[in-house]
Structures are given as structure tokens and as C-alpha cells.
Amino acid sequence: MSSEATVTAANRPAGAPAGSSSPADVTMRLWRGDASGGGFVDYTIENLGGEVVLDVVHRIQAEQAPDLAVRWNCKAGKCGSCSAEVNGKPRLMCMTRMSTLELSEPITISPMRGNPVIRDLVTDVSFHFAVARRIPAFHPGPREADGTYRMAQVDVERVQEFRKCIECFLCQNVCHVIRDHEENKPAFAGPRFFARLAELEMHPLDTLDRRELISRDLGVGLCNITKCCSEVCPEGIHITDNAIIPLKERVVDARYDPIAWLGRKIRRRPSPTPAYVTAALAPAAATGEVISTEPAPRATS
Amino acid sequence: MTVVDQTQGPPRPTPVRIGGTRGGPPLSTVLRKDRWRLQPTLTAIGLLGFIGYSIWAALRNGNFYAGNVGRDYLSPLYSPCITHSCVSAGYVWGPIFGGWWRISPAWLILVFPGAFRTTCYYYRKAYYRSFWLSPPACAVPDAGSTNPTSPRHRYTGETRLPLILQNIHRYTWYVAVIFAGILTWDAIAAFRFPNGVGVAVGTLLFVVNAVFIWAYTLGCHACRHLCGGNLKRFSDAPVRHFFWKNISSKLNAHHQLFAWCSLFSIIATDLYTWLVASGTMHDPRIF
């Protein structure tokens, strides 16, 4: 390892700022292994400057570790494939510039530790898709007389923010409700799907009332709004403030607010638990899908 | 780990696997290299400092009204002043609680803003991180989560007593609006001097305090919901949409900032009132 060598005017990498203390080599500490176990392996590689973490990982793959498993696709922060934990922080590798990291120390890259590992930096994200299937889809009311739907711009602009989600699942990975307490997985949707639910609940044409589902089966009450999902979101979606807290408030309307309950009684509004939502509440029974409540074993480094 | 065979049910593109061996080192190993302890530590110091100051100010039970030095300043920790001791201090409003109420009137007041701030979504984040350590920082394990014998190994969030009571936040907000109105009245009263209307340094403090209190109260997430966030179609309620978009949402974006600013402005206003009322400090009049 020669990470102590520093950049001089003669060998400064392209793109490295003058006066930079970037070393000529960097050490990347990658987690290698699979479900049977694994550990960190150091790779020392030339610091070319102007790169993102994924570029360096690709160079390691090309030059030193051809069997390294890493998932990637667009390299532009739009596909959400290259999620990992860089120096312990959940991030997209393609959007993490090397110049923002302390290069004089080894840079640690581990897979998303909230998900089961498949191999090296690749994890199994199928849990999240299982949750997605539990959410009743968009359900518009009848069309207007001319056969169309109309929405005012002011009504749709609020949900546009949630459409930015690239499903990198960094928020799901960092959420301590399931990261640190995996037994909650069957009863908790996670931040990405609270954003999806907020999008549906706030959609001006949608007619379903999912509040009972959100409270009882998708566990919005488990969230203690510590905002880690918002902190790690590469798209800058305000998941907590604009999705989860509004959902919590809507659940309060439906379940905990006696004045709202009285208002519904007086105005004879329907119960907040319509039959179609009740039917949607039992996807496990309907599809044969089983969600294990056994705590997952953890790999040792 | 469970691998679900979905061949028995409707056709699915992929089998679903839940659980399984995690990658990376055990979750108890914190890989973060930044100073992640700093923020929860500072938050804990700030909140404990305010709690400690409030207790001291409540126990003081004196010099909370500066009428004795020609200033209509009433400490926000004692406002509205509704006990017999307020009359003794020269405050003109009639007491609601008679002479039998012997302890500090501040205790009657603190419970309401205290409930508002305790159930506030921002403060919940702050104390869950700083005191509960649940989690202390992102990608740092919850206290007790990695120890199977710990009583905190299991996590139920805000689904059970007592934390399910956080859902009363909107009711505490209703009361907080009343208190914001009272503090606004106190700020207006601070312009009143024995020889007419004027402005002193204390007056400005009271005004700043009222502004921060309103900014914090109207930026509350419950306010944002009630004033329009609960609507499906904003186009049906343009006035509520205007309030939601231009007032509550804009203030809500800085809710954390106003939470702290209002906390410090309350301390500053109370401290200043105490210093002026006790004669420790002269309140310079500007005009």
C-alpha cells in the first residue's frame, strides 16, 4: 500500500485542484463475501482524480478483482442500482465523488446492510417489491362525461415530488425500524412505500381510503420520524415531512381524533375502513406470500 | 430466511425472499467516520439546558413582572399570569386561581407549551435521537438492538402507550395557538410605558419572541395538515391552499430553526425580564 504518497504539481491527477492533498493512490476497503460469510478486503489503486466511487470500484473490478460483484446500470443517479454504504453512510456509488471523501484513509464500502446479501456489494431487494405488492394501486373514480379525467395543476403538483423516487431503497436500508429490528418487516412498509402511499392518498383522482391499511398493516406508527430516510435520499425527497408525517396526521384523522370522528358521524361520511381496503389488507392469504418473522442471521466480517 | 414459492398462487415474475444473511460487518459495528455523535450531543445539551433553565425560572417565583420599574414586561414563562401572586407582583389582570395556590404560577403555564413541544414532530426526532438513541444517528444501531437480552431489543415505535399519545399533537397545537396569542398581547403591552407608548430594548425582545413563537406554531406539521394538507383537491379550497402553500409549508421548511429560535427567545425574554424587574439591569429606552 502506498497511500502516503501525495500529489505533486508533476503527477497531479486530471481534475484534482491545485494544492490538493489527494494521495497518488487510494485504498478501497470492499466487503467481499456472500450469505455464508465474508470480510473486508483492501485494494490499493491509483487515484486518477475526477472520479466517483463507482468508477474506482469498476477499475478494481477490471484490474484486480474480476469476480467482484457490484450492481450498477446508469451511472447517472437515475436507476438506483448502485446503492451501498460508503464509509458507513448509505449512498449511491455513482453519485459519490471521490473528492468528497478523506482519501488518506481506506474508504470502506459495504453492501446495504439492511438487506440480505447475495454476493459482495449486491443485495437482495425482493422484500421491497413484496411490500409494493401489498399497496392497493391507483383507483380513479368514473370518467367525466366526455370520457376524460381532468386534474388542476394545483392538485397534482404536490405529488410530483414523490414521482422522483428512483427506488434505490437507500431509505429502506437506513430505516432503523427494519434495519435494527427485522422482526418488524411483516408489519412495516418503510419510507419508500410511505412516499408511494402519500402519492396515492394525495392524488386528486384516487378514490381509495388506505388510512386503516397504513396504520394497521403497514405500520406508520412504528416510524419515530428520525428523518434518516430524508437524509439519505439521493433525489432530495422530503420523505418524512411531506409523506410520512402527513400520513400520520391522516391516520390521526381516521383513528385518534374524536372531533374528526364526530364530524364524520354528523356528516354521515363512510367509515374509514371500506370493504375494498379490508380485502386488500390480506395479501399474504390471497397470494400465498409468506413473510418470515425469524430474525435473520448476520454475516461475520 | 424464507424463500417463498409462488407457484401455488397467481403467477409472479420472481420469488420473494425475506430475511437472510446480511452483508457487511455486524450491524453493531459502526462504519461511519464522520463526527456523528456531535449532533445528538449538542441537541441533548440544548434541551437539557432549556429544561434546567425552565425549572429554575419556575422555582424562582418572583421578579417575573417588571411593573415595579415602569415596564409592562411579563415573562413568557409566567404568561398568562393567573394566580394570586401575580397581583402581588403588580400585574393588573385578575387572578383565576385564588390565594390557595401557593406554588409558582409558571407550573400552570409550562405544562401546555411543554406538551406542545414534547409531541412536536421536530422535537420527537431530537429526543428520540439524543436521549432514546433510537437511533442516535443514521446507519448507527439503536441502543440495545444488537443485544438480544436488552429490554430494548424489541421496538414498537409509537404504536403503544405511552408513545401512542404523540397522536394528540394537534390538540396541543390548538392550545399553543392561544398561547401564541397571549404572548402577542404581551409584546403589544411591552410598548406601554407610564408616560405613553415607547420602545425599549425589552420591547424588541418581546416582539422577536412573539414572532418566533408564531413562526414555530404556524409551521407545525399538525397546523400544515389542518390548514390544507388533509385535502385531496386544493382546487376545491383556494384559501386553505394559499395558507398551506404560502404560510404553513414555508414556515414548516424551517421548523427546526424556529423550534430552537423560539426556545432561546423564551429564555432570553424571561432572563431579561428577571434582570430588569430585580433591578440588576437597567432597560435602555430607545424612544
XYZ file of C-alpha atoms in Angstrom:
588
model
C 0.000 0.000 0.000
C 1.460 3.355 -0.913
C -1.284 5.652 0.218
C 1.137 8.052 1.885
C 2.435 9.352 -1.451
C 0.965 12.768 -2.143
C 0.204 14.593 -5.322
C 2.772 16.993 -6.682
C 2.470 19.506 -9.485
C 4.042 16.945 -11.787
C 1.796 13.988 -11.071
C -1.419 15.720 -10.031
C -4.374 13.782 -11.401
C -6.518 15.433 -14.034
C -9.262 17.345 -12.342
C -7.555 17.490 -8.969
C -7.452 21.047 -7.646
C -4.112 22.796 -7.281
C -2.852 22.483 -3.759
C -4.868 19.322 -3.301
C -3.532 16.886 -0.775
C -5.060 13.959 -2.674
C -2.765 10.978 -2.454
C -1.499 9.337 -5.618
C -3.076 6.042 -4.551
C -6.237 5.320 -2.634
C -7.175 2.264 -0.632
C -10.660 0.930 -1.159
C -11.818 -1.455 1.562
C -14.532 -3.545 -0.076
C -16.671 -6.148 1.606
C -16.293 -9.475 -0.161
C -18.433 -12.438 0.650
C -21.853 -13.984 0.419
C -24.523 -15.433 2.678
C -22.030 -17.856 4.183
C -19.826 -15.007 5.442
C -17.122 -12.695 4.289
C -14.924 -9.783 5.245
C -13.276 -6.606 4.094
C -10.514 -6.760 1.504
C -8.244 -3.787 0.796
C -7.476 -2.762 -2.775
C -4.936 -0.032 -3.417
C -5.399 1.686 -6.712
C -4.188 4.790 -8.455
C -6.125 7.950 -7.728
C -6.987 9.347 -11.128
C -8.995 12.285 -9.838
C -12.387 13.440 -11.045
C -13.931 10.039 -10.367
C -16.912 8.821 -8.440
C -16.758 5.799 -6.152
C -18.378 3.555 -8.744
C -15.640 4.417 -11.270
C -12.984 3.269 -8.838
C -14.899 0.107 -7.998
C -15.129 -0.632 -11.707
C -11.398 -0.142 -12.106
C -10.781 -2.546 -9.240
C -13.091 -4.997 -10.949
C -11.235 -4.579 -14.246
C -7.698 -4.635 -12.894
C -7.627 -6.536 -9.616
C -10.817 -8.388 -8.774
C -12.684 -9.608 -11.862
C -15.000 -11.689 -9.693
C -16.207 -8.666 -7.675
C -19.994 -8.469 -7.764
C -21.423 -4.971 -7.988
C -24.811 -3.907 -9.306
C -24.962 -0.811 -11.480
C -26.682 0.475 -14.550
C -26.975 4.149 -15.482
C -24.004 5.753 -13.661
C -26.089 8.914 -13.502
C -28.071 8.622 -10.287
C -31.262 7.709 -12.087
C -31.551 3.934 -11.913
C -30.953 3.400 -8.188
C -28.882 0.249 -8.737
C -25.520 1.039 -7.157
C -26.711 1.653 -3.608
C -24.115 0.795 -0.977
C -22.686 2.132 2.245
C -19.673 4.336 1.677
C -17.761 4.930 4.895
C -20.856 3.692 6.674
C -23.285 6.099 5.017
C -25.915 4.753 2.645
C -25.246 6.365 -0.726
C -25.325 5.836 -4.461
C -21.782 4.974 -5.507
C -22.247 6.718 -8.834
C -23.167 9.980 -7.129
C -20.418 9.987 -4.521
C -17.404 11.903 -5.737
C -14.079 10.618 -4.523
C -13.012 14.210 -3.880
C -15.625 14.460 -1.109
C -14.016 11.612 0.833
C -10.939 11.545 3.015
C -8.569 9.757 0.674
C -5.679 9.404 3.077
C -7.638 6.697 4.889
C -9.119 3.499 3.457
C -12.578 4.071 2.025
C -14.959 1.466 3.323
C -17.617 0.142 1.000
C -20.091 -2.401 2.266
C -23.338 -3.628 0.770
C -26.607 -2.199 2.069
C -26.645 -3.789 5.480
C -30.406 -3.668 5.817
C -30.848 -6.249 3.072
C -29.782 -9.883 2.773
C -26.556 -10.171 0.834
C -26.305 -12.095 -2.415
C -22.620 -11.568 -3.079
C -20.091 -8.826 -2.370
C -21.867 -5.499 -2.858
C -25.046 -6.967 -4.313
C -28.029 -7.389 -2.017
C -31.445 -8.942 -2.310
C -34.082 -6.213 -2.505
C -37.062 -8.504 -3.096
C -38.584 -7.610 0.287
C -39.293 -4.139 -1.012
C -41.115 -5.435 -4.037
C -43.149 -7.698 -1.783
C -44.216 -4.603 0.135
C -45.053 -2.835 -3.120
C -47.495 -5.588 -3.979
C -49.362 -5.029 -0.709
C -50.327 -1.475 -1.646
C -53.693 -1.087 -3.379
C -52.982 0.531 -6.720
C -54.275 3.834 -8.048
C -58.042 3.623 -8.307
C -59.676 6.559 -10.082
C -63.356 7.328 -9.991
C -65.599 7.302 -13.050
C -64.557 9.321 -16.078
C -66.182 12.607 -16.863
C -68.969 12.901 -19.422
C -66.528 13.392 -22.287
C -64.616 10.263 -21.321
C -61.610 12.021 -19.828
C -60.107 12.763 -16.463
C -59.256 16.317 -15.503
C -56.927 17.496 -12.774
C -55.995 21.018 -11.820
C -52.274 21.710 -11.826
C -52.506 22.896 -8.243
C -53.829 19.472 -7.260
C -51.118 17.386 -8.889
C -48.004 19.397 -8.202
C -47.835 18.240 -4.588
C -47.381 14.577 -5.568
C -44.780 15.289 -8.239
C -42.080 15.201 -5.603
C -42.784 11.546 -4.859
C -42.558 10.663 -8.551
C -38.857 11.492 -8.409
C -38.182 8.305 -6.450
C -35.694 6.055 -8.268
C -36.231 3.126 -5.916
C -32.637 2.872 -4.812
C -34.012 1.701 -1.449
C -31.400 3.633 0.496
C -34.224 4.921 2.685
C -35.471 1.397 3.299
C -31.934 0.339 4.113
C -31.268 3.088 6.621
C -34.639 2.948 8.370
C -33.860 1.594 11.823
C -37.374 0.177 12.224
C -36.444 -2.747 9.974
C -32.670 -2.379 9.776
C -32.191 -2.885 13.505
C -35.444 -4.733 14.214
C -36.040 -7.114 11.375
C -38.980 -8.676 13.160
C -40.941 -5.572 12.124
C -40.644 -6.326 8.411
C -44.026 -8.058 8.066
C -45.774 -5.091 9.657
C -43.911 -2.143 8.179
C -43.877 -0.707 4.697
C -40.820 1.522 5.007
C -40.158 5.079 3.839
C -40.150 4.420 0.108
C -43.633 2.975 0.303
C -44.926 5.634 2.630
C -43.934 8.047 -0.112
C -45.860 5.911 -2.579
C -48.851 5.775 -0.250
C -48.726 9.531 0.249
C -48.675 9.966 -3.500
C -51.801 7.849 -3.810
C -53.570 9.374 -0.820
C -52.942 12.892 -2.107
C -53.806 12.107 -5.708
C -56.840 14.167 -6.718
C -58.409 11.373 -8.756
C -57.779 8.433 -6.473
C -60.827 7.221 -4.586
C -59.452 4.647 -2.146
C -59.060 5.323 1.540
C -55.922 3.491 2.665
C -55.596 5.023 6.115
C -56.593 1.920 8.012
C -54.182 -0.114 5.908
C -51.418 2.399 6.509
C -51.976 2.335 10.236
C -52.793 -1.274 10.929
C -50.862 -3.302 8.394
C -48.190 -1.053 7.008
C -47.102 0.280 10.382
C -46.788 4.028 10.027
C -46.967 4.183 13.827
C -43.663 2.335 14.042
C -41.902 5.276 12.421
C -40.456 7.616 15.010
C -39.653 10.259 12.395
C -35.924 10.493 12.972
C -35.587 11.545 9.338
C -32.760 9.273 8.254
C -34.754 8.400 5.135
C -34.815 12.054 4.127
C -31.117 12.433 4.895
C -30.016 9.649 2.572
C -32.455 10.224 -0.305
C -30.341 10.978 -3.409
C -33.317 12.684 -5.027
C -33.797 15.029 -2.101
C -37.376 13.917 -1.476
C -38.607 15.189 1.872
C -39.954 11.776 2.773
C -40.566 12.494 6.436
C -42.025 15.977 6.232
C -44.042 15.576 3.053
C -45.051 11.923 3.116
C -44.766 10.176 6.471
C -45.946 12.974 8.745
C -48.922 13.832 6.503
C -49.802 10.129 6.532
C -49.533 10.061 10.316
C -51.846 13.058 10.504
C -54.327 11.388 8.164
C -54.244 8.311 10.367
C -54.960 10.553 13.361
C -57.992 11.847 11.439
C -59.211 8.303 10.930
C -58.340 6.677 14.248
C -57.402 9.006 17.069
C -59.144 12.354 16.680
C -62.536 12.388 18.435
C -63.540 15.652 16.767
C -62.847 14.208 13.311
C -64.813 11.100 14.312
C -67.728 13.253 15.452
C -67.581 15.213 12.208
C -67.835 12.015 10.201
C -70.794 10.886 12.279
C -72.646 14.171 11.897
C -71.990 14.392 8.168
C -72.669 10.652 7.803
C -69.456 10.052 5.953
C -68.491 6.415 5.364
C -66.326 4.509 7.790
C -62.596 4.928 7.206
C -62.349 1.185 6.611
C -64.214 0.469 3.386
C -64.610 -3.128 2.329
C -62.258 -2.835 -0.624
C -59.434 -1.830 1.678
C -60.219 -4.663 4.046
C -59.930 -7.010 1.094
C -56.580 -5.525 0.247
C -55.349 -5.969 3.768
C -54.643 -9.664 3.487
C -52.299 -10.050 0.535
C -50.423 -12.860 2.240
C -53.519 -15.005 2.368
C -54.531 -14.014 -1.134
C -51.205 -14.695 -2.815
C -49.683 -17.333 -0.628
C -46.849 -14.944 0.111
C -45.097 -15.705 3.368
C -43.077 -13.224 5.305
C -40.717 -14.728 7.825
C -40.620 -13.239 11.264
C -37.451 -15.050 12.191
C -34.545 -12.722 12.869
C -32.016 -13.022 10.134
C -28.537 -14.312 10.920
C -25.752 -11.874 10.255
C -22.545 -12.452 8.434
C -19.326 -12.035 10.333
C -16.561 -9.923 8.975
C -34.861 -16.859 5.861
C -37.882 -17.798 3.877
C -37.931 -18.360 0.176
C -41.459 -18.086 -1.000
C -42.528 -20.418 -3.703
C -45.259 -18.585 -5.522
C -46.099 -21.296 -7.955
C -49.137 -22.074 -5.801
C -50.654 -18.625 -6.157
C -51.046 -16.196 -9.037
C -48.057 -16.097 -11.414
C -45.308 -13.796 -10.234
C -42.155 -12.725 -12.045
C -39.760 -13.536 -9.216
C -39.848 -15.435 -5.933
C -39.723 -13.244 -2.852
C -37.112 -13.765 -0.222
C -37.487 -12.077 3.130
C -34.740 -12.130 5.715
C -31.445 -13.813 5.046
C -27.861 -13.187 5.946
C -26.869 -9.548 5.974
C -23.779 -8.388 4.168
C -21.018 -6.316 5.638
C -19.858 -6.477 9.223
C -22.385 -6.957 12.047
C -24.707 -4.004 12.494
C -23.169 -3.333 15.885
C -20.045 -2.214 14.010
C -20.410 1.459 13.141
C -18.617 2.217 9.890
C -19.276 5.933 9.845
C -16.133 8.010 10.014
C -17.677 11.425 10.472
C -18.481 13.026 13.828
C -21.943 11.506 14.088
C -22.017 11.851 17.884
C -21.782 15.621 17.712
C -25.336 16.476 16.682
C -27.185 14.308 19.216
C -24.822 15.518 21.917
C -25.410 19.186 21.115
C -29.150 18.578 20.933
C -29.133 16.862 24.325
C -27.145 19.720 25.849
C -29.535 22.288 24.368
C -32.683 20.523 25.516
C -31.340 19.759 28.978
C -30.212 23.367 29.258
C -33.696 24.617 28.462
C -35.355 22.172 30.843
C -32.927 23.157 33.593
C -33.476 26.852 32.973
C -37.262 26.449 32.930
C -37.231 24.636 36.247
C -35.046 27.330 37.775
C -37.258 30.066 36.355
C -40.409 28.372 37.638
C -38.990 27.821 41.097
C -37.880 31.458 41.230
C -41.485 32.599 41.618
C -40.552 36.265 41.709
C -39.395 39.141 39.515
C -41.401 37.804 36.601
C -43.154 41.125 36.062
C -41.279 44.393 35.630
C -44.126 46.739 36.596
C -42.112 47.921 39.573
C -39.621 49.658 37.251
C -42.186 51.149 34.882
C -42.136 48.388 32.281
C -45.131 46.269 31.291
C -42.999 43.176 30.797
C -44.369 39.812 31.850
C -42.093 36.811 31.497
C -43.339 34.371 28.827
C -42.827 31.535 31.294
C -45.443 33.175 33.558
C -47.879 34.331 30.908
C -50.848 34.385 31.265
C -50.367 35.246 34.906
C -53.457 33.827 36.592
C -52.618 33.311 40.250
C -52.775 35.459 43.331
C -49.032 36.037 43.319
C -49.400 37.887 40.003
C -51.464 40.567 41.723
C -48.871 40.740 44.461
C -46.274 41.370 41.787
C -48.325 44.298 40.465
C -49.777 42.589 37.406
C -53.196 44.022 36.646
C -55.081 41.014 35.314
C -57.328 39.469 37.928
C -56.295 36.048 39.158
C -58.196 32.917 38.254
C -56.513 30.909 40.949
C -57.032 32.316 44.448
C -54.708 32.654 47.378
C -54.760 28.918 47.993
C -52.438 28.407 45.013
C -49.098 28.728 46.760
C -46.615 27.394 44.245
C -45.192 29.209 41.260
C -47.743 30.213 38.579
C -45.196 29.134 35.974
C -46.058 25.479 36.583
C -49.607 26.130 35.404
C -48.293 27.616 32.194
C -45.356 25.386 31.356
C -47.420 22.243 31.063
C -49.221 23.430 27.914
C -46.323 24.653 25.769
C -44.409 21.740 27.243
C -46.958 19.285 25.875
C -46.902 21.051 22.504
C -43.158 20.817 22.220
C -42.935 17.301 23.615
C -45.292 15.980 20.936
C -43.855 18.203 18.191
C -42.539 16.202 15.246
C -39.217 18.024 15.272
C -38.604 17.618 18.986
C -39.587 13.972 18.722
C -36.790 13.483 16.243
C -34.459 15.416 18.528
C -35.087 13.468 21.699
C -35.509 10.078 20.049
C -32.045 10.559 18.679
C -30.397 12.285 21.625
C -31.999 10.610 24.635
C -33.606 7.398 23.368
C -30.663 6.734 20.999
C -33.205 5.241 18.652
C -31.164 5.689 16.552
C -28.503 8.166 17.707
C -27.591 8.814 14.065
C -28.356 7.361 10.666
C -26.856 3.924 9.998
C -25.873 3.684 13.654
C -27.683 0.912 15.542
C -30.404 1.620 18.074
C -29.347 1.324 21.679
C -29.976 -2.242 22.747
C -30.942 -3.502 19.306
C -27.872 -5.663 18.908
C -28.212 -7.188 22.368
C -30.900 -9.908 22.433
C -31.136 -9.723 26.231
C -31.768 -5.974 26.275
C -35.324 -4.844 27.062
C -34.924 -2.503 24.119
C -34.165 -5.304 21.708
C -37.780 -5.132 20.582
C -39.038 -1.931 19.034
C -42.670 -0.829 18.865
C -42.259 2.806 17.865
C -45.277 4.982 18.541
C -47.812 2.174 18.465
C -48.230 1.615 22.212
C -48.635 3.577 25.398
C -47.196 5.967 26.278
C -45.795 6.962 22.868
C -49.094 6.455 21.080
C -50.160 9.610 22.925
C -47.967 11.545 20.481
C -51.090 11.484 18.324
C -52.649 14.193 20.482
C -50.250 16.705 18.963
C -52.952 18.621 17.123
C -54.813 19.213 20.382
C -51.708 20.648 21.962
C -51.418 22.839 18.884
C -54.884 24.264 19.472
C -53.750 25.359 22.927
C -50.430 26.598 21.562
C -52.272 28.979 19.248
C -53.991 30.505 22.271
C -50.648 30.891 23.995
C -49.143 32.500 20.908
C -51.998 34.998 21.002
C -51.340 35.740 24.656
C -47.627 36.261 24.023
C -48.540 38.591 21.174
C -50.623 40.596 23.609
C -47.641 40.675 25.966
C -45.477 42.002 23.133
C -48.019 44.754 22.444
C -48.179 45.563 26.156
C -44.388 45.936 26.159
C -44.846 49.118 24.127
C -46.778 50.632 27.036
C -44.896 52.949 29.356
C -46.145 55.088 32.246
C -45.931 58.220 30.072
C -47.335 56.705 26.903
C -46.176 54.497 24.069
C -42.485 53.835 23.545
C -39.864 51.303 22.653
C -37.112 49.933 24.841
C -34.688 47.067 24.376
C -37.065 44.804 26.261
C -39.881 45.749 23.884
C -37.857 44.475 20.948
C -37.121 41.260 22.781
C -40.812 40.661 23.395
C -41.634 41.343 19.755
C -38.914 38.995 18.500
C -40.140 36.344 20.915
C -43.716 36.639 19.657
C -42.550 36.438 16.040
C -40.534 33.288 16.702
C -43.390 31.709 18.635
C -45.793 32.335 15.745
C -43.261 31.112 13.179
C -42.833 27.913 15.158
C -46.559 27.457 15.825
C -47.776 28.108 12.280
C -45.048 25.921 10.809
C -46.157 22.988 12.931
C -46.853 19.817 10.943
C -50.284 19.482 12.562
C -51.107 23.058 11.505
C -49.925 22.260 7.994
C -52.241 19.283 7.908
C -55.253 21.044 9.371
C -54.986 24.150 7.253
C -54.951 22.263 3.965
C -52.647 19.252 3.955
C -55.566 16.912 4.564
C -57.250 17.898 1.297
C -57.282 15.711 -1.778
C -58.016 18.625 -4.067
C -56.598 22.023 -3.311
C -58.621 23.491 -6.150
C -61.757 22.999 -4.056
C -60.402 25.218 -1.261
C -58.203 28.018 -2.649
C -57.975 29.935 0.641
C -56.810 26.872 2.540
C -54.374 26.101 -0.273
C -52.976 29.599 -0.077
C -52.415 29.266 3.646
C -50.942 25.764 3.254
C -48.594 26.746 0.464
C -47.522 30.244 1.363
C -47.516 30.256 5.131
C -47.525 26.869 6.787
C -45.374 24.969 4.292
C -42.829 27.765 4.030
C -42.525 28.037 7.784
C -42.536 24.253 8.093
C -39.443 24.038 5.925
C -37.593 25.839 8.742
C -39.440 24.213 11.616
C -36.271 23.039 13.312
C -34.757 26.510 13.119
C -37.837 28.159 14.602
C -38.099 25.466 17.260
C -34.670 26.444 18.545
C -35.046 30.183 17.951
C -38.284 30.266 19.929
C -36.705 28.232 22.693
C -33.822 30.685 23.008
C -36.070 33.729 22.668
C -38.212 32.491 25.552
C -35.126 32.112 27.723
C -33.769 35.496 26.658
C -37.077 37.264 27.310
C -37.568 35.645 30.690
C -33.991 36.339 31.734
C -34.205 39.943 30.614
C -37.482 40.466 32.475
C -35.962 38.985 35.613
C -32.855 41.172 35.343
C -34.928 44.320 34.807
C -37.540 43.513 37.448
C -34.947 42.650 40.059
C -33.128 45.931 39.422
C -29.976 44.126 38.325
C -30.092 45.794 34.960
C -31.485 48.995 33.503
C -33.712 48.642 30.450
C -32.498 51.298 27.963
C -35.348 53.113 26.256
C -34.854 53.692 22.537
C -37.620 56.270 22.085
